[in-house]
Amino acid sequence: MIRVSVNGYGTIGKRVASAILAQPDMKLLGVAKTTPNYEAFTASKLGINLYVPESSIKEFEEVGLKIAGTVEDMVRNSDVVVDATPNGVGAQYKQLYQLSKRKAVFQGGEKSNVADVSFSALCNYSEALNKDYVRVVSCNTTALLRTICSLGKVSKVQKVRGTIVRRAADPKEVKEIPISSLVPNTARVPSHHAKDVNTVLKDLDIVTMAIIAPTTLMHMHLLNVTFSTKVSREDILEVFKNTPRIILIRSKTKVNSTAEILEVARDLGRPRNDIQEVAVFEDSVYTSGNEAFVMYAVHQESIVVPENIDAIRAMTGFNDVDTSIKITNSTLGIRGGYII
Ligand code: NAD
């Protein structure tokens, strides 16, 4: 059993912790929290060990939260730490992981140089084999890479141009978000997503633009892909249909929006209403000569979870990408084909 701990029990950390609990080859040692908020109480209620910084022990005990040890204890007793702390905080923890000689998975909010390799299970699993530090790319980049690497089975991908409509905040967030307008993401082109894709697909010609929209539900991507040969809509749909971690939404089900996608997740009884797959609108797939066009939705809160699990296996030497992906998918209920 691989002993795994999670540093930071927020949007991503809580989902990765649940996913680790579902793996037959992993044991969740516990999670680290800095503030005794509702997420710490929930973890405790779920029977998950809580580790905190030495300076926070008193604060946690005062509100009645039982502590299993310090963050240092947690790291020392783990084979792999999944760092799911806020953007940039992971890099500060790297020294602790290095001093303790422990492997760590970082998230997409960290700069790519925090790790030996940026990771997407469907694109470069083998590059993470036995590595000490791996960075799972962000939610948008994970979706872009899954889609592009799958489309590579249709024909060689020569060029990608994409527009990313970003959710302004996660549903749990109480910070102010723009409710009156669409905000160009710093109005910088290319947006950082293209550069992030290039940390994995180094030679790909890709340009992305991004805009923030007043929604909390999902991101949406509008992609234009140029291939080296003529492609057909049927071939593209066939690949999407047969790639677990990509699901198709058909118009006859009358799912026309991100709100309805998440309602389907609720109705299917998915934990936390999560859609860990890229959700492709079938009718949006259009081809013209060497070009394909597609629109898909990205559930930012959960899409990176399966990649975190596969990264842990790769770093601990599990040299079979297909089996790792199969175990992760089956334990987390991740599918291919039509969502309904
Ligand atoms: P979050 O704010 O929901 O959770 C962060 C957790 O870290 C919280 O439990 C917080 O209490 C804890 N924390 C805060 N400061 C800390 C510190 N100094 N030491 C230890 N823990 C601390 O954040 P999140 O959305 O889960 O993001 C975590 C990482 O995942 C970031 O790199 C982010 O870019 C990335 N990510 C986020 C999303 C998303 O949409 N939320 C999607 C993909 C990747």
Coordinates of C-alpha atoms and ligand atoms in Angstrom, one line a residue:
M1 CA 0.0 0.0 0.0
I2 CA 1.3 3.5 -0.9
R3 CA 1.0 5.8 2.1
V4 CA -0.4 9.1 0.9
S5 CA -1.3 12.3 2.7
V6 CA -2.9 15.5 1.5
N7 CA -1.6 18.9 2.4
G8 CA -4.5 21.4 2.1
Y9 CA -8.1 20.1 2.4
G10 CA -9.9 22.6 0.1
T11 CA -11.7 22.1 -3.2
I12 CA -9.1 19.9 -4.7
G13 CA -7.6 18.4 -1.5
K14 CA -10.9 17.0 -0.2
R15 CA -11.6 15.3 -3.6
V16 CA -8.2 13.8 -3.9
A17 CA -8.5 12.5 -0.3
S18 CA -11.8 10.8 -1.1
A19 CA -10.3 9.3 -4.3
I20 CA -7.3 7.9 -2.3
L21 CA -9.7 6.3 0.1
A22 CA -11.2 4.5 -2.9
Q23 CA -7.9 3.1 -4.2
P24 CA -7.1 -0.6 -3.6
D25 CA -3.3 0.2 -3.5
M26 CA -3.3 3.4 -1.4
K27 CA -3.8 4.3 2.2
L28 CA -4.8 7.8 3.3
L29 CA -2.6 8.7 6.2
G30 CA -4.5 12.0 6.8
V31 CA -4.9 15.6 5.7
A32 CA -3.2 18.8 6.8
K33 CA -5.2 21.9 7.7
T34 CA -4.1 25.3 8.8
T35 CA -7.5 26.7 9.9
P36 CA -10.1 24.9 12.0
N37 CA -13.0 25.7 9.5
Y38 CA -15.9 23.6 8.4
E39 CA -13.7 21.6 6.1
A40 CA -11.6 20.5 9.1
F41 CA -14.7 19.6 11.0
T42 CA -16.0 17.6 8.1
A43 CA -12.8 15.7 7.7
S44 CA -12.8 14.9 11.4
K45 CA -16.5 13.7 11.1
L46 CA -15.5 11.5 8.2
G47 CA -12.8 9.9 10.4
I48 CA -9.9 11.4 8.5
N49 CA -6.8 12.1 10.6
L50 CA -6.0 15.8 10.9
Y51 CA -2.5 17.2 10.9
V52 CA -1.8 20.8 11.6
P53 CA 1.2 23.2 12.0
E54 CA 2.7 23.1 15.5
S55 CA 1.5 26.8 16.0
S56 CA -2.1 25.8 15.3
I57 CA -2.5 22.9 17.6
K58 CA -4.0 25.0 20.5
E59 CA -6.5 26.7 18.1
F60 CA -7.7 23.3 16.8
E61 CA -7.9 21.7 20.3
E62 CA -9.9 24.8 21.6
V63 CA -12.7 24.1 19.2
G64 CA -12.7 20.4 20.0
L65 CA -10.9 19.0 17.0
K66 CA -8.7 16.0 17.7
I67 CA -5.2 16.3 16.1
A68 CA -3.2 13.3 14.9
G69 CA 0.1 15.2 14.7
T70 CA 2.0 18.0 13.0
V71 CA 2.3 18.6 9.3
E72 CA 6.0 17.5 9.7
D73 CA 4.8 14.2 11.3
M74 CA 2.4 13.7 8.4
V75 CA 5.0 14.3 5.7
R76 CA 7.6 12.1 7.5
N77 CA 5.1 9.1 7.6
S78 CA 4.0 9.4 4.0
D79 CA 5.4 7.8 0.8
V80 CA 3.8 10.6 -1.3
V81 CA 2.3 13.9 -0.2
V82 CA -0.3 15.5 -2.5
D83 CA 0.1 19.2 -2.1
A84 CA -3.3 20.9 -2.6
T85 CA -2.5 24.2 -0.9
P86 CA -3.4 27.5 -2.5
N87 CA -1.5 28.9 -5.6
G88 CA 2.2 29.4 -4.8
V89 CA 2.0 27.9 -1.2
G90 CA 3.1 24.5 -2.5
A91 CA 6.4 25.8 -3.6
Q92 CA 7.0 27.0 0.0
Y93 CA 6.4 23.5 1.3
K94 CA 8.8 21.9 -1.2
Q95 CA 11.7 22.4 1.2
L96 CA 9.9 20.4 3.8
Y97 CA 9.2 17.5 1.3
Q98 CA 12.9 17.6 0.3
L99 CA 14.2 17.7 3.8
S100 CA 12.0 14.7 4.7
K101 CA 13.0 13.0 1.4
R102 CA 9.4 12.5 0.5
K103 CA 7.8 12.6 -3.0
A104 CA 5.2 15.2 -3.7
V105 CA 2.5 15.9 -6.3
F106 CA 1.9 19.6 -6.8
Q107 CA -1.2 21.3 -8.4
G108 CA -1.5 23.6 -11.5
G109 CA -1.5 26.8 -9.4
E110 CA 2.3 26.2 -8.9
K111 CA 4.8 27.3 -11.4
S112 CA 6.0 24.4 -13.6
N113 CA 9.5 24.6 -12.3
V114 CA 8.3 23.4 -8.9
A115 CA 8.4 19.8 -10.3
D116 CA 10.5 17.5 -12.4
V117 CA 7.6 17.1 -14.8
S118 CA 4.1 18.5 -15.6
F119 CA 1.6 15.7 -15.9
S120 CA -1.4 14.5 -17.9
A121 CA -2.2 10.8 -17.6
L122 CA -3.4 10.4 -21.2
C123 CA -0.4 12.3 -22.6
N124 CA 2.8 11.6 -20.7
Y125 CA 2.3 9.1 -17.8
S126 CA 5.7 7.5 -18.5
E127 CA 7.6 10.7 -18.0
A128 CA 6.5 10.7 -14.3
L129 CA 7.7 7.2 -13.6
N130 CA 9.8 7.2 -10.4
K131 CA 10.0 11.0 -10.3
D132 CA 10.1 12.7 -6.9
Y133 CA 8.1 15.9 -7.8
V134 CA 5.3 15.9 -10.3
R135 CA 2.9 18.8 -11.1
V136 CA -0.7 17.9 -12.2
V137 CA -1.5 20.8 -14.6
S138 CA -4.5 23.0 -13.9
C139 CA -8.2 22.1 -14.7
N140 CA -8.2 23.9 -18.0
T141 CA -4.9 22.5 -19.1
T142 CA -5.9 19.0 -18.0
A143 CA -9.0 19.3 -20.3
L144 CA -7.0 20.7 -23.2
L145 CA -4.4 18.0 -22.9
R146 CA -6.9 15.1 -22.6
T147 CA -8.8 16.4 -25.7
I148 CA -5.7 17.1 -27.8
C149 CA -3.9 13.8 -27.0
S150 CA -7.1 11.9 -27.7
L151 CA -7.6 13.7 -31.0
G152 CA -4.0 12.7 -31.9
K153 CA -5.5 9.2 -32.5
V154 CA -7.5 10.6 -35.4
S155 CA -4.6 12.2 -37.2
K156 CA -1.5 14.2 -36.2
V157 CA -2.5 17.4 -34.5
Q158 CA -0.7 20.3 -36.2
K159 CA -2.2 23.4 -34.6
V160 CA -4.7 24.3 -31.8
R161 CA -6.5 27.6 -31.3
G162 CA -8.8 27.8 -28.3
T163 CA -11.0 30.2 -26.5
I164 CA -11.5 29.5 -22.8
V165 CA -14.5 30.8 -20.9
R166 CA -13.5 30.6 -17.3
R167 CA -15.8 30.3 -14.3
A168 CA -15.2 33.3 -12.0
A169 CA -15.1 31.4 -8.7
D170 CA -15.8 28.0 -7.2
P171 CA -19.4 27.4 -5.8
K172 CA -18.1 27.5 -2.2
E173 CA -16.3 30.8 -2.6
V174 CA -17.7 33.9 -1.0
K175 CA -15.3 36.3 -2.6
E176 CA -16.7 39.0 -5.0
I177 CA -17.0 37.9 -8.6
P178 CA -18.0 40.0 -11.6
I179 CA -21.8 39.6 -11.9
S180 CA -22.2 42.4 -14.4
S181 CA -19.6 41.7 -17.1
L182 CA -17.3 39.4 -19.0
V183 CA -13.7 40.1 -18.2
P184 CA -10.9 39.4 -20.6
N185 CA -8.4 37.4 -18.7
T186 CA -5.8 40.2 -18.3
A187 CA -6.5 40.7 -22.0
R188 CA -3.2 38.9 -22.7
V189 CA -2.9 36.6 -25.7
P190 CA -1.9 33.9 -25.6
S191 CA -3.4 33.1 -22.2
H192 CA -1.2 31.1 -19.9
H193 CA -3.1 27.9 -20.7
A194 CA -1.3 27.5 -24.1
K195 CA 2.1 27.9 -22.4
D196 CA 1.0 25.3 -19.8
V197 CA 0.0 22.8 -22.5
N198 CA 3.5 23.3 -23.9
T199 CA 5.0 22.1 -20.6
V200 CA 3.7 18.7 -21.6
L201 CA 3.4 18.8 -25.4
K202 CA 6.5 20.8 -26.0
D203 CA 6.4 21.3 -29.7
L204 CA 2.6 21.9 -30.2
D205 CA 1.6 25.1 -32.0
I206 CA -1.1 26.3 -29.6
V207 CA -2.6 29.7 -28.9
T208 CA -5.4 30.3 -26.4
M209 CA -7.4 33.3 -25.3
A210 CA -9.4 33.4 -22.0
I211 CA -12.3 35.3 -20.6
I212 CA -13.8 35.2 -17.1
A213 CA -17.6 34.8 -17.0
P214 CA -19.9 35.4 -14.1
T215 CA -20.6 31.7 -13.3
T216 CA -19.4 29.2 -10.7
L217 CA -20.4 26.0 -12.4
M218 CA -17.9 25.0 -15.1
H219 CA -15.4 26.3 -17.6
M220 CA -16.2 26.0 -21.3
H221 CA -13.7 25.6 -24.1
L222 CA -14.2 26.5 -27.8
L223 CA -11.5 24.6 -29.7
N224 CA -10.3 24.7 -33.3
V225 CA -7.8 21.9 -34.2
T226 CA -5.9 21.6 -37.4
F227 CA -4.7 18.1 -38.4
S228 CA -2.0 17.0 -40.9
T229 CA -4.7 15.2 -43.0
K230 CA -8.4 15.6 -43.8
V231 CA -10.6 14.4 -40.9
S232 CA -14.2 13.4 -40.5
R233 CA -16.7 14.2 -37.8
E234 CA -17.5 10.5 -37.5
D235 CA -13.8 9.6 -36.8
I236 CA -13.6 12.3 -34.1
L237 CA -16.8 11.3 -32.4
E238 CA -15.6 7.7 -32.5
V239 CA -12.4 8.6 -30.6
F240 CA -14.3 10.7 -28.1
K241 CA -16.8 7.9 -27.5
N242 CA -14.1 5.4 -26.9
T243 CA -11.9 7.5 -24.6
P244 CA -12.8 7.1 -20.9
R245 CA -12.4 10.5 -19.2
I246 CA -14.3 12.1 -22.1
I247 CA -18.1 11.9 -22.1
L248 CA -20.5 13.0 -24.8
I249 CA -23.6 15.0 -24.4
R250 CA -26.3 14.4 -27.0
S251 CA -28.9 16.9 -27.9
K252 CA -31.9 14.5 -27.6
T253 CA -31.3 14.5 -23.8
K254 CA -31.9 18.3 -23.9
V255 CA -28.8 19.0 -21.8
N256 CA -27.9 22.4 -23.3
S257 CA -25.8 24.1 -20.5
T258 CA -23.4 23.6 -17.7
A259 CA -26.2 23.9 -15.2
E260 CA -28.0 21.0 -16.8
I261 CA -24.7 18.9 -16.9
L262 CA -24.3 19.3 -13.2
E263 CA -28.0 18.5 -12.6
V264 CA -27.4 15.2 -14.4
A265 CA -24.5 14.6 -12.1
R266 CA -26.8 15.2 -9.1
D267 CA -29.5 13.0 -10.5
L268 CA -27.0 10.2 -11.2
G269 CA -25.9 10.5 -7.5
R270 CA -22.4 11.3 -8.3
P271 CA -20.4 12.2 -5.2
R272 CA -20.3 16.1 -4.8
N273 CA -22.0 16.3 -8.2
D274 CA -18.6 15.9 -9.8
I275 CA -18.0 15.4 -13.5
Q276 CA -14.4 14.3 -13.7
E277 CA -14.6 13.7 -17.5
V278 CA -14.3 16.3 -20.2
A279 CA -18.0 16.9 -21.2
V280 CA -18.2 17.3 -25.0
F281 CA -21.3 18.7 -26.7
E282 CA -21.8 16.1 -29.5
D283 CA -23.5 18.6 -31.8
S284 CA -20.6 21.0 -31.6
V285 CA -18.2 18.7 -33.3
Y286 CA -17.8 20.0 -36.9
T287 CA -15.1 19.3 -39.5
S288 CA -13.9 21.2 -42.6
G289 CA -11.0 19.7 -44.5
N290 CA -8.1 19.4 -42.1
E291 CA -9.9 21.3 -39.3
A292 CA -12.1 20.3 -36.5
F293 CA -14.2 22.4 -34.1
V294 CA -15.5 21.4 -30.7
M295 CA -17.1 22.8 -27.6
Y296 CA -16.8 21.1 -24.2
A297 CA -17.4 21.9 -20.5
V298 CA -14.8 21.4 -17.7
H299 CA -15.8 20.8 -14.1
Q300 CA -13.0 22.7 -12.5
E301 CA -13.5 21.3 -9.0
S302 CA -13.0 17.7 -10.0
I303 CA -11.3 17.1 -13.4
V304 CA -7.8 16.9 -12.0
V305 CA -8.6 14.3 -9.4
P306 CA -8.0 11.2 -11.5
E307 CA -4.7 12.7 -12.8
N308 CA -3.5 13.1 -9.1
I309 CA -4.2 9.4 -8.5
D310 CA -2.3 8.3 -11.7
A311 CA 0.6 10.6 -10.8
I312 CA 1.0 8.9 -7.5
R313 CA 1.2 5.5 -9.2
A314 CA 3.6 6.7 -11.8
M315 CA 5.9 8.3 -9.1
T316 CA 6.0 5.1 -7.1
G317 CA 7.0 3.0 -10.1
F318 CA 3.7 1.5 -11.4
N319 CA 4.8 1.0 -15.0
D320 CA 1.5 0.3 -16.7
V321 CA -0.4 3.4 -17.7
D322 CA -3.5 1.6 -19.1
T323 CA -4.0 -0.4 -15.8
S324 CA -3.5 2.6 -13.7
I325 CA -6.1 4.6 -15.6
K326 CA -8.5 1.6 -15.5
I327 CA -8.2 1.2 -11.7
T328 CA -8.6 5.0 -11.2
N329 CA -11.6 5.1 -13.5
S330 CA -13.4 2.1 -12.1
T331 CA -12.9 3.1 -8.5
L332 CA -14.1 6.7 -9.1
G333 CA -16.9 5.8 -11.5
I334 CA -15.3 7.7 -14.4
R335 CA -16.7 6.8 -17.8
G336 CA -16.6 7.2 -21.5
G337 CA -19.5 7.2 -24.0
Y338 CA -22.7 9.2 -23.5
I339 CA -23.3 10.6 -20.0
I340 CA -27.0 9.7 -20.4
Ligands
NAD1 P1 -8.7 26.0 -1.7 O1 -8.5 27.4 -1.3 O2 -10.1 25.5 -1.9 O3 -8.0 25.0 -0.7 C1 -6.7 25.2 -0.2 C2 -6.5 24.5 1.1 O4 -5.2 24.8 1.6 C3 -7.5 24.9 2.2 O5 -7.8 23.8 3.0 C4 -6.7 25.9 3.0 O6 -7.2 26.0 4.4 C5 -5.3 25.3 3.0 N1 -4.2 26.3 3.2 C6 -4.3 27.6 3.0 N2 -3.1 28.1 3.3 C7 -2.3 27.1 3.7 C8 -0.9 27.0 4.1 N3 -0.1 28.0 4.3 N4 -0.5 25.7 4.4 C9 -1.3 24.6 4.3 N5 -2.5 24.7 3.9 C10 -3.0 25.9 3.6 O7 -7.8 25.8 -3.0 P2 -8.1 24.8 -4.3 O8 -9.0 25.5 -5.2 O9 -8.3 23.5 -3.8 O10 -6.6 24.9 -5.0 C11 -5.5 24.2 -4.6 C12 -4.6 24.0 -5.8 O11 -5.3 23.3 -6.8 C13 -4.1 25.3 -6.4 O12 -2.8 25.1 -6.9 C14 -5.1 25.5 -7.6 O13 -4.6 26.3 -8.6 C15 -5.3 24.1 -8.0 N6 -6.5 23.9 -8.8 C16 -7.7 24.4 -8.4 C17 -8.8 24.2 -9.1 C18 -10.1 24.9 -8.8 O14 -10.9 25.1 -9.7 N7 -10.4 25.1 -7.6 C19 -8.8 23.4 -10.2 C20 -7.6 22.7 -10.6 C21 -6.4 23.0 -9.8

